[in-house]
Each structure stands twice: as C-alpha cells, then as structure tokens.
Amino acid sequence: MFGAKFFHLLSYGAADQHTVRELRGAYDGLLVPGTVAAFQREGTGGFVLTLSASEARTPYVIDPRSPLFQQVIDEPKKSHVSLRGILGLPADADYVKDPAKFGQPLVEEVANNWAQFNCHYQAKAGAKFEKYAKRLGTPDLKLETASAPELVLAPYFVANELYDPWWDLSSRLHAATRAAVARLAPGKPCVRVVATEDAGALSSLLSSLEEAHLFVWVSDLNEAKASVGELTAYGRAIRDATARGQSLVALYGGFFAVLLATVGLRGVSHGIGYGEHRNWIELPQSGPPPARYYLPEAHCYVRPELADVLWGAQVTRCDCPVCKAAPPILLEYHDLMMHSVHCRAQEIRAWQGLSSQEAAARLVAEHKDFASRLKEAEIKQPFKEEAARHAEHVPRWIAVLREI
Amino acid sequence: MGRYTTERELIHPFVAWLASNRRVGPGSVVVEELRWSGRKVDLATLTGANRATAYEFKLNGTKRALEQAAYNGLAFDRSYVVTAVRPSETSLRMAAEVGVGVIVVERGGPRLIRPSPPSAIDPRIRRKLLRTIREASDVRCQVLPPA
C-alpha cells in the first residue's frame, strides 16, 4: 500500500457490493468504513473476505471512523451504536467535551478492542463466506485463504495543533493499538491517521511524528473549491513529509490527490461516485451519492444531461468500458458509478511518473484543449457557461503544481 | 403576486388548466416530482399519443428554473417554466435561446407567454424517459389510496 505504485483504494459502502464486484481490476484495495464493518459484520465480512481470498487477492483496511464520536450525535444510527460498542468508547458526552478524561486504562481498552476486531476479522466475520463466494462466481473459495486487513488503522481524532488534547489522545491511541496489534499479530502494521481541519497545520503535525507510514485527512478539503493557498499548504506538507522519508496515503481525495503523486503521495481512497472530501462533523450523515457523470476533461462531476450535451458536441469523450456502450444520459446509476471509478483508474495510470512541473504543463494543455473545443462547440450558450464553470478549478490546480 | 407562497400551490390549478385546455386527457399520465437523470422534474405529463412535456415551477426568479427546463428539453418533447410573475425580458430571451416555453399563472388562471418548440429527441433517450414516466406512474398508483 505504501509502495512505489500509487495505490487506489475504494471506500466501500454497504450498497456498493455489485459495483465493487464488477469493478475488480479497476482499483487496488478496499477501505471499509468501521460503521459498515461493525453493523453489517457478517455481510461485509463475507464480501471483503471472499475478495481477499479470490485470485485478485484484494487487500482491505477498516477505517475506525472514530471522529464520529468526537461529537455528540443527537440521533445515533444503529451502525454508530455498533461501532461505538466494538471500540468500547463511552457514550457519555463529558468525554466529547474533555478528551483528557480518556485515562490510560480506557485508551488501552479501546486499542485492544480495535486490535482484536481487526486481527480476528476472518473468524468473526466469515459466517457468510460461502454465500459471497458463490455470488463472486467462485464457490470453491475457502475461508482459510482469506486475508486479515492489510494493516490496522488505529483509532484517531481530528486535531489542529500539537497542543490540541485530541492530538495527544490520538497519539496515545496509536501507541496502545500498535502494542496490542504486535501482541495479536506480530508483524502486522498499525498505521496512524493524521486528521486535521487545517491544511496549514498538517505539515507541523506530520513532522512531529517518527512513523514512516501514515494516512492523512484534511477535513472538508474540497479540491475543486479550495483556494490555491490551502491546496499549496496541503501539497507542501506531503512534499516535505516525503522528503523526510514518510509515505502518505490520503484518506479522502480526488484527481488533485492523484496529481500529488508528483510530490510523493502514495495513494488515495475515495467512495464510488463521490467521497473525494469529507467534513468530519458530517460523518454521522450517510447516503448514496447523487447520479452524476464524471467529466474526465475537467476532472469533476457534472449532471448527466450536461455531459450528454458535451458528448454530443464531441467536447468530452470517454473510452471506459461503460461509456463505449452508451452516451452519458443513457447511463443508469450503476453505470455512472462504474464510469467514475474507471476514470479515476485511468487517471492514475496516465498521470503517474511525472514531476509536478510536467504535470502542470500537461494540465495546461488539457485545459486549453477543453476550452477550445467548448468554444467551438455548437451548443447552447447556457450549457457552455455551465461547462466552463465546472473547469474553473483547473487553473488553481496548475498554480499549485507550479508552487510546490 | 402574493396569491401563491410556494411552488406547490401553483401545481393543482395548473393541472386543472392543462385538463381544461386538453393538454392532458383521460389517457394521460401526470407525475409530480419525476426522478429523472439524478434530479426531480416538478411536473411531467405523458399523453396517450406519447407526447412528453416537462414543467418546472418557480414563483419568481426564473433563471434556475430555466436552466432545469433547458435540460428537460434534451429528453422531453416540450419543456416549460411555470411562474407566478411575468419573467423579465432577459429571462424571456434566455427562454427563447434554450427553447423553453413560458407560462404565467395569473389571477385569471394560467396564460401561455411563449410556446415551447418541439424538441428532436434521440430515440434511445425517448424510450428511457417514457419508461421512467410510466414506472413512476405505476408506483404512485400502488402507493396512493383510491380517490
């Protein structure tokens, strides 16, 4: 996961099984939200375990989603309750107000719970293995050949500075989880997630750590809307960490994260058809992504009808297996989701191995080509204007690549 | 203005007007909030002769409704914006540019300001739309109690 090849993780939702199964080969691994792993333990377990036992040997990791419990959830869902129970986190609101209340015994209990959940995942979540092996078309798969999570992501919280008490708690949780994992599964990596709301704080948080492998998450960093300053701070934090010998994977990200491979980012996770950024405050909310078309030329999602207009005017084109069969407006929801992942996989293949300056030059050429085709296209002006608005972030990304 | 406070209030007198003007008849299907292409069309009608029309309702400030209606024109035979106030000349020019009709619901009832020109629709899109409208209509028949 932290190797030379940029690692493409798909965040797996409970409703995504069919899509994930069909997309085998278009991604490198699965990131299972702790809520899904906890609440739909056997179903999710059966699904990811069969994939891990299949010929593809699809690796997976479980995101503890612990920032869910960094706030008071007014109406917790069953999945929240399940995950809280597995982690052993107290429901008392006092802990949210004052993270210093997490004494070391509680930290170790949470760490042990989470280490056991991960390290014993095959045994506890494998009850429906046979059912999912049949669905995969490989009924002969054996549970014994299924893999445990590739690594254990330690419980973590969002923190904006080194003196933030949530940072200290995250540090203690990581240390305790690492020790518990070492006892249960010697050699199994236990990786920390550095989560912050402030792109400008990421560099100092990362530089305070000695770990070589880390996940990073800047909460609510919408790549298409963020300022040049925010994106530059994010990119520089990754560049500097890479220079120190740290390998980073983004917990959420889109095409801009793919571009950050030019400064050392090793991988990215995203949901199917969305999930390229997430505000931790909104973690309790969930739901399916809207039906949108991923526009490869602008590296963003647009309404399928606009995509269809652009497709008809030959402003956009896509050779993915889904789009070969039909224009955007005829794609069903499932097809739109498939298309988005195929596009990301293609982007990862096409944009690796470049320096940031080379990537900037290529993005300039691509953007000019899109603008030129849009200008010449015989389509109604409001559609042109909307399409142009969807590409407004590209010059900002170019500026960031030149800065970092 | 002042007579209507929400877009939904426009819909029922408007549907009555459609019926009285024979824009819909006994063989027609009328669907509110039709799910289409990742969003909802305020009102969709499908006549017995398989003519599909979309209506987007807006009390005032028609720009957004015009955008939606312009997209409706990619799949529906005709597409309208229905509003409670006469749109500005700029909006009417935009409506003409994107091929959208305009209807204003006034005190005396709805009035056609600008007809919607018929659209040429890709037959595959058309089939998908007709199927979607019919399925939505079936769902409503199952969910709603008999009148």
Short mmCIF file of N, CA, C and O in Angstrom, two decimals, chain B residues 21-94:
data_model
loop_
_atom_site.label_atom_id
_atom_site.label_comp_id
_atom_site.label_asym_id
_atom_site.label_seq_id
_atom_site.Cartn_x
_atom_site.Cartn_y
_atom_site.Cartn_z
N ASN B 21 -57.71 22.65 -21.04
CA ASN B 21 -57.20 23.00 -22.37
C ASN B 21 -56.84 21.78 -23.19
O ASN B 21 -56.20 21.89 -24.23
N ARG B 22 -57.22 20.63 -22.68
CA ARG B 22 -56.99 19.35 -23.36
C ARG B 22 -55.51 19.10 -23.68
O ARG B 22 -55.16 18.48 -24.65
N ARG B 23 -54.65 19.64 -22.80
CA ARG B 23 -53.23 19.33 -22.94
C ARG B 23 -52.95 17.98 -22.28
O ARG B 23 -51.92 17.36 -22.55
N VAL B 24 -53.84 17.59 -21.38
CA VAL B 24 -53.82 16.22 -20.88
C VAL B 24 -55.25 15.71 -20.94
O VAL B 24 -56.20 16.49 -20.86
N GLY B 25 -55.37 14.41 -21.11
CA GLY B 25 -56.71 13.84 -21.21
C GLY B 25 -56.81 12.55 -20.43
O GLY B 25 -55.91 12.22 -19.63
N PRO B 26 -57.90 11.80 -20.66
CA PRO B 26 -58.12 10.58 -19.88
C PRO B 26 -56.99 9.56 -20.02
O PRO B 26 -56.70 8.82 -19.09
N GLY B 27 -56.34 9.54 -21.16
CA GLY B 27 -55.26 8.55 -21.36
C GLY B 27 -53.90 9.06 -20.94
O GLY B 27 -52.89 8.39 -21.16
N SER B 28 -53.86 10.25 -20.32
CA SER B 28 -52.56 10.84 -19.98
C SER B 28 -52.07 10.40 -18.61
O SER B 28 -52.87 10.00 -17.75
N VAL B 29 -50.77 10.50 -18.44
CA VAL B 29 -50.15 10.25 -17.14
C VAL B 29 -49.58 11.57 -16.66
O VAL B 29 -48.93 12.29 -17.43
N VAL B 30 -49.85 11.91 -15.40
CA VAL B 30 -49.31 13.15 -14.81
C VAL B 30 -48.52 12.76 -13.57
O VAL B 30 -49.05 12.11 -12.67
N VAL B 31 -47.23 13.12 -13.55
CA VAL B 31 -46.37 12.74 -12.42
C VAL B 31 -45.73 13.98 -11.82
O VAL B 31 -45.08 14.76 -12.53
N GLU B 32 -45.93 14.15 -10.54
CA GLU B 32 -45.23 15.23 -9.84
C GLU B 32 -43.87 14.71 -9.38
O GLU B 32 -43.73 13.56 -9.00
N GLU B 33 -42.87 15.59 -9.41
CA GLU B 33 -41.52 15.27 -8.93
C GLU B 33 -41.00 13.97 -9.55
O GLU B 33 -40.63 13.03 -8.84
N LEU B 34 -40.96 13.95 -10.83
CA LEU B 34 -40.45 12.78 -11.55
C LEU B 34 -38.94 12.71 -11.39
O LEU B 34 -38.22 13.67 -11.70
N ARG B 35 -38.46 11.58 -10.92
CA ARG B 35 -37.00 11.39 -10.82
C ARG B 35 -36.44 11.14 -12.21
O ARG B 35 -36.80 10.17 -12.87
N TRP B 36 -35.57 12.04 -12.62
CA TRP B 36 -35.02 11.92 -13.97
C TRP B 36 -33.58 12.44 -13.97
O TRP B 36 -33.34 13.56 -13.53
N SER B 37 -32.68 11.60 -14.37
CA SER B 37 -31.28 11.99 -14.54
C SER B 37 -30.70 12.63 -13.27
O SER B 37 -30.05 13.67 -13.33
N GLY B 38 -30.98 12.01 -12.15
CA GLY B 38 -30.35 12.45 -10.90
C GLY B 38 -31.00 13.65 -10.25
O GLY B 38 -30.44 14.24 -9.33
N ARG B 39 -32.17 14.07 -10.72
CA ARG B 39 -32.86 15.20 -10.09
C ARG B 39 -34.36 14.97 -10.24
O ARG B 39 -34.77 13.88 -10.63
N LYS B 40 -35.15 15.97 -9.86
CA LYS B 40 -36.60 15.81 -9.96
C LYS B 40 -37.17 16.86 -10.90
O LYS B 40 -36.87 18.05 -10.75
N VAL B 41 -38.01 16.41 -11.82
CA VAL B 41 -38.75 17.33 -12.68
C VAL B 41 -40.05 17.63 -11.95
O VAL B 41 -40.76 16.71 -11.53
N ASP B 42 -40.37 18.93 -11.78
CA ASP B 42 -41.53 19.29 -10.95
C ASP B 42 -42.82 18.60 -11.41
O ASP B 42 -43.55 18.03 -10.60
N LEU B 43 -43.09 18.65 -12.69
CA LEU B 43 -44.30 18.01 -13.22
C LEU B 43 -44.00 17.46 -14.61
O LEU B 43 -43.43 18.18 -15.45
N ALA B 44 -44.37 16.21 -14.82
CA ALA B 44 -44.18 15.60 -16.14
C ALA B 44 -45.51 15.05 -16.59
O ALA B 44 -46.26 14.48 -15.81
N THR B 45 -45.83 15.28 -17.87
CA THR B 45 -47.06 14.71 -18.41
C THR B 45 -46.70 13.86 -19.63
O THR B 45 -45.75 14.16 -20.36
N LEU B 46 -47.49 12.81 -19.80
CA LEU B 46 -47.33 11.94 -20.97
C LEU B 46 -48.72 11.68 -21.52
O LEU B 46 -49.58 11.13 -20.81
N THR B 47 -48.94 12.12 -22.73
CA THR B 47 -50.29 11.96 -23.30
C THR B 47 -50.46 10.56 -23.88
O THR B 47 -49.48 9.82 -24.04
N GLY B 48 -51.71 10.26 -24.22
CA GLY B 48 -51.99 8.97 -24.85
C GLY B 48 -51.26 8.81 -26.17
O GLY B 48 -51.00 7.70 -26.63
N ALA B 49 -50.92 9.94 -26.79
CA ALA B 49 -50.17 9.89 -28.07
C ALA B 49 -48.66 9.89 -27.82
O ALA B 49 -47.88 10.15 -28.73
N ASN B 50 -48.27 9.62 -26.56
CA ASN B 50 -46.85 9.53 -26.19
C ASN B 50 -46.07 10.83 -26.37
O ASN B 50 -44.92 10.82 -26.76
N ARG B 51 -46.72 11.94 -26.09
CA ARG B 51 -46.02 13.23 -26.10
C ARG B 51 -45.67 13.58 -24.65
O ARG B 51 -46.56 13.67 -23.79
N ALA B 52 -44.39 13.74 -24.39
CA ALA B 52 -43.95 14.02 -23.02
C ALA B 52 -43.62 15.50 -22.86
O ALA B 52 -42.92 16.08 -23.70
N THR B 53 -44.14 16.09 -21.79
CA THR B 53 -43.88 17.51 -21.53
C THR B 53 -43.42 17.68 -20.08
O THR B 53 -43.95 17.02 -19.18
N ALA B 54 -42.43 18.55 -19.90
CA ALA B 54 -41.92 18.82 -18.56
C ALA B 54 -42.26 20.25 -18.16
O ALA B 54 -42.23 21.15 -19.00
N TYR B 55 -42.58 20.43 -16.88
CA TYR B 55 -42.88 21.77 -16.36
C TYR B 55 -42.05 22.00 -15.10
O TYR B 55 -42.05 21.16 -14.19
N GLU B 56 -41.33 23.10 -15.06
CA GLU B 56 -40.59 23.50 -13.85
C GLU B 56 -41.29 24.71 -13.26
O GLU B 56 -41.55 25.69 -13.97
N PHE B 57 -41.61 24.67 -11.98
CA PHE B 57 -42.37 25.73 -11.33
C PHE B 57 -41.45 26.65 -10.54
O PHE B 57 -40.53 26.18 -9.85
N LYS B 58 -41.70 27.92 -10.64
CA LYS B 58 -40.93 28.89 -9.87
C LYS B 58 -41.83 30.09 -9.61
O LYS B 58 -42.44 30.62 -10.55
N LEU B 59 -41.91 30.54 -8.36
CA LEU B 59 -42.75 31.69 -8.06
C LEU B 59 -42.21 32.95 -8.73
O LEU B 59 -42.93 33.75 -9.28
N ASN B 60 -40.89 33.12 -8.61
CA ASN B 60 -40.25 34.26 -9.26
C ASN B 60 -38.77 33.91 -9.44
O ASN B 60 -38.36 32.82 -9.06
N GLY B 61 -37.99 34.79 -10.03
CA GLY B 61 -36.57 34.49 -10.24
C GLY B 61 -36.39 33.23 -11.06
O GLY B 61 -36.02 32.19 -10.53
N THR B 62 -36.65 33.32 -12.34
CA THR B 62 -36.79 32.12 -13.17
C THR B 62 -35.47 31.53 -13.69
O THR B 62 -35.49 30.51 -14.36
N LYS B 63 -34.34 32.14 -13.38
CA LYS B 63 -33.09 31.71 -14.02
C LYS B 63 -32.80 30.22 -13.78
O LYS B 63 -32.53 29.46 -14.70
N ARG B 64 -32.91 29.83 -12.51
CA ARG B 64 -32.62 28.43 -12.18
C ARG B 64 -33.62 27.48 -12.85
O ARG B 64 -33.24 26.44 -13.38
N ALA B 65 -34.89 27.89 -12.82
CA ALA B 65 -35.92 27.05 -13.45
C ALA B 65 -35.67 26.95 -14.96
O ALA B 65 -35.89 25.90 -15.56
N LEU B 66 -35.18 28.04 -15.56
CA LEU B 66 -34.88 27.99 -16.99
C LEU B 66 -33.75 27.01 -17.29
O LEU B 66 -33.78 26.29 -18.28
N GLU B 67 -32.77 26.99 -16.40
CA GLU B 67 -31.66 26.03 -16.58
C GLU B 67 -32.19 24.60 -16.55
O GLU B 67 -31.88 23.78 -17.40
N GLN B 68 -33.02 24.34 -15.52
CA GLN B 68 -33.58 22.99 -15.39
C GLN B 68 -34.42 22.66 -16.61
O GLN B 68 -34.34 21.57 -17.17
N ALA B 69 -35.24 23.63 -17.02
CA ALA B 69 -36.13 23.39 -18.16
C ALA B 69 -35.33 23.17 -19.44
O ALA B 69 -35.73 22.37 -20.29
N ALA B 70 -34.22 23.87 -19.56
CA ALA B 70 -33.37 23.67 -20.75
C ALA B 70 -32.88 22.22 -20.80
O ALA B 70 -32.87 21.59 -21.86
N TYR B 71 -32.52 21.68 -19.64
CA TYR B 71 -32.08 20.27 -19.60
C TYR B 71 -33.26 19.33 -19.87
O TYR B 71 -33.09 18.30 -20.52
N ASN B 72 -34.44 19.71 -19.39
CA ASN B 72 -35.61 18.87 -19.68
C ASN B 72 -35.83 18.76 -21.19
O ASN B 72 -36.27 17.72 -21.69
N GLY B 73 -35.50 19.84 -21.90
CA GLY B 73 -35.70 19.85 -23.34
C GLY B 73 -34.84 18.84 -24.08
O GLY B 73 -35.08 18.56 -25.25
N LEU B 74 -33.85 18.28 -23.39
CA LEU B 74 -33.00 17.27 -24.03
C LEU B 74 -33.70 15.92 -24.11
O LEU B 74 -33.28 15.05 -24.86
N ALA B 75 -34.74 15.75 -23.29
CA ALA B 75 -35.39 14.44 -23.25
C ALA B 75 -36.90 14.52 -23.49
O ALA B 75 -37.49 13.56 -23.97
N PHE B 76 -37.51 15.66 -23.14
CA PHE B 76 -38.97 15.80 -23.29
C PHE B 76 -39.29 16.45 -24.64
O PHE B 76 -38.49 17.23 -25.17
N ASP B 77 -40.47 16.15 -25.16
CA ASP B 77 -40.88 16.75 -26.43
C ASP B 77 -41.02 18.27 -26.29
O ASP B 77 -40.68 19.02 -27.19
N ARG B 78 -41.55 18.68 -25.15
CA ARG B 78 -41.69 20.12 -24.89
C ARG B 78 -41.33 20.39 -23.43
O ARG B 78 -41.52 19.53 -22.57
N SER B 79 -40.83 21.60 -23.21
CA SER B 79 -40.38 21.93 -21.85
C SER B 79 -40.80 23.36 -21.50
O SER B 79 -40.58 24.28 -22.29
N TYR B 80 -41.38 23.51 -20.32
CA TYR B 80 -41.89 24.82 -19.89
C TYR B 80 -41.38 25.22 -18.51
O TYR B 80 -41.11 24.35 -17.67
N VAL B 81 -41.34 26.54 -18.32
CA VAL B 81 -41.22 27.10 -16.98
C VAL B 81 -42.58 27.69 -16.65
O VAL B 81 -43.17 28.39 -17.48
N VAL B 82 -43.07 27.39 -15.44
CA VAL B 82 -44.35 27.95 -15.00
C VAL B 82 -44.07 28.84 -13.80
O VAL B 82 -43.45 28.40 -12.82
N THR B 83 -44.49 30.09 -13.89
CA THR B 83 -44.15 31.04 -12.85
C THR B 83 -45.37 31.88 -12.46
O THR B 83 -46.35 31.93 -13.20
N ALA B 84 -45.26 32.52 -11.30
CA ALA B 84 -46.40 33.34 -10.83
C ALA B 84 -46.27 34.79 -11.27
O ALA B 84 -47.20 35.56 -11.09
N VAL B 85 -45.12 35.16 -11.78
CA VAL B 85 -44.96 36.55 -12.27
C VAL B 85 -44.35 36.51 -13.67
O VAL B 85 -43.59 35.59 -14.00
N ARG B 86 -44.68 37.49 -14.46
CA ARG B 86 -44.13 37.51 -15.82
C ARG B 86 -42.61 37.68 -15.74
O ARG B 86 -42.12 38.60 -15.07
N PRO B 87 -41.86 36.80 -16.40
CA PRO B 87 -40.40 36.91 -16.34
C PRO B 87 -39.90 38.18 -17.03
O PRO B 87 -40.61 38.74 -17.87
N SER B 88 -38.71 38.59 -16.69
CA SER B 88 -38.10 39.77 -17.31
C SER B 88 -37.83 39.49 -18.79
O SER B 88 -37.81 38.32 -19.22
N GLU B 89 -37.60 40.57 -19.52
CA GLU B 89 -37.29 40.39 -20.95
C GLU B 89 -36.01 39.56 -21.12
O GLU B 89 -35.88 38.76 -22.04
N THR B 90 -35.06 39.74 -20.21
CA THR B 90 -33.81 38.97 -20.28
C THR B 90 -34.12 37.48 -20.15
O THR B 90 -33.59 36.65 -20.89
N SER B 91 -34.98 37.15 -19.19
CA SER B 91 -35.33 35.74 -18.98
C SER B 91 -36.07 35.18 -20.19
O SER B 91 -35.85 34.04 -20.59
N LEU B 92 -36.95 36.02 -20.77
CA LEU B 92 -37.69 35.55 -21.95
C LEU B 92 -36.75 35.32 -23.13
O LEU B 92 -36.92 34.36 -23.89
N ARG B 93 -35.74 36.17 -23.23
CA ARG B 93 -34.75 35.97 -24.31
C ARG B 93 -33.99 34.67 -24.08
O ARG B 93 -33.73 33.90 -25.00
N MET B 94 -33.64 34.45 -22.80
CA MET B 94 -32.91 33.21 -22.48
C MET B 94 -33.79 31.99 -22.77
O MET B 94 -33.33 30.99 -23.31
#
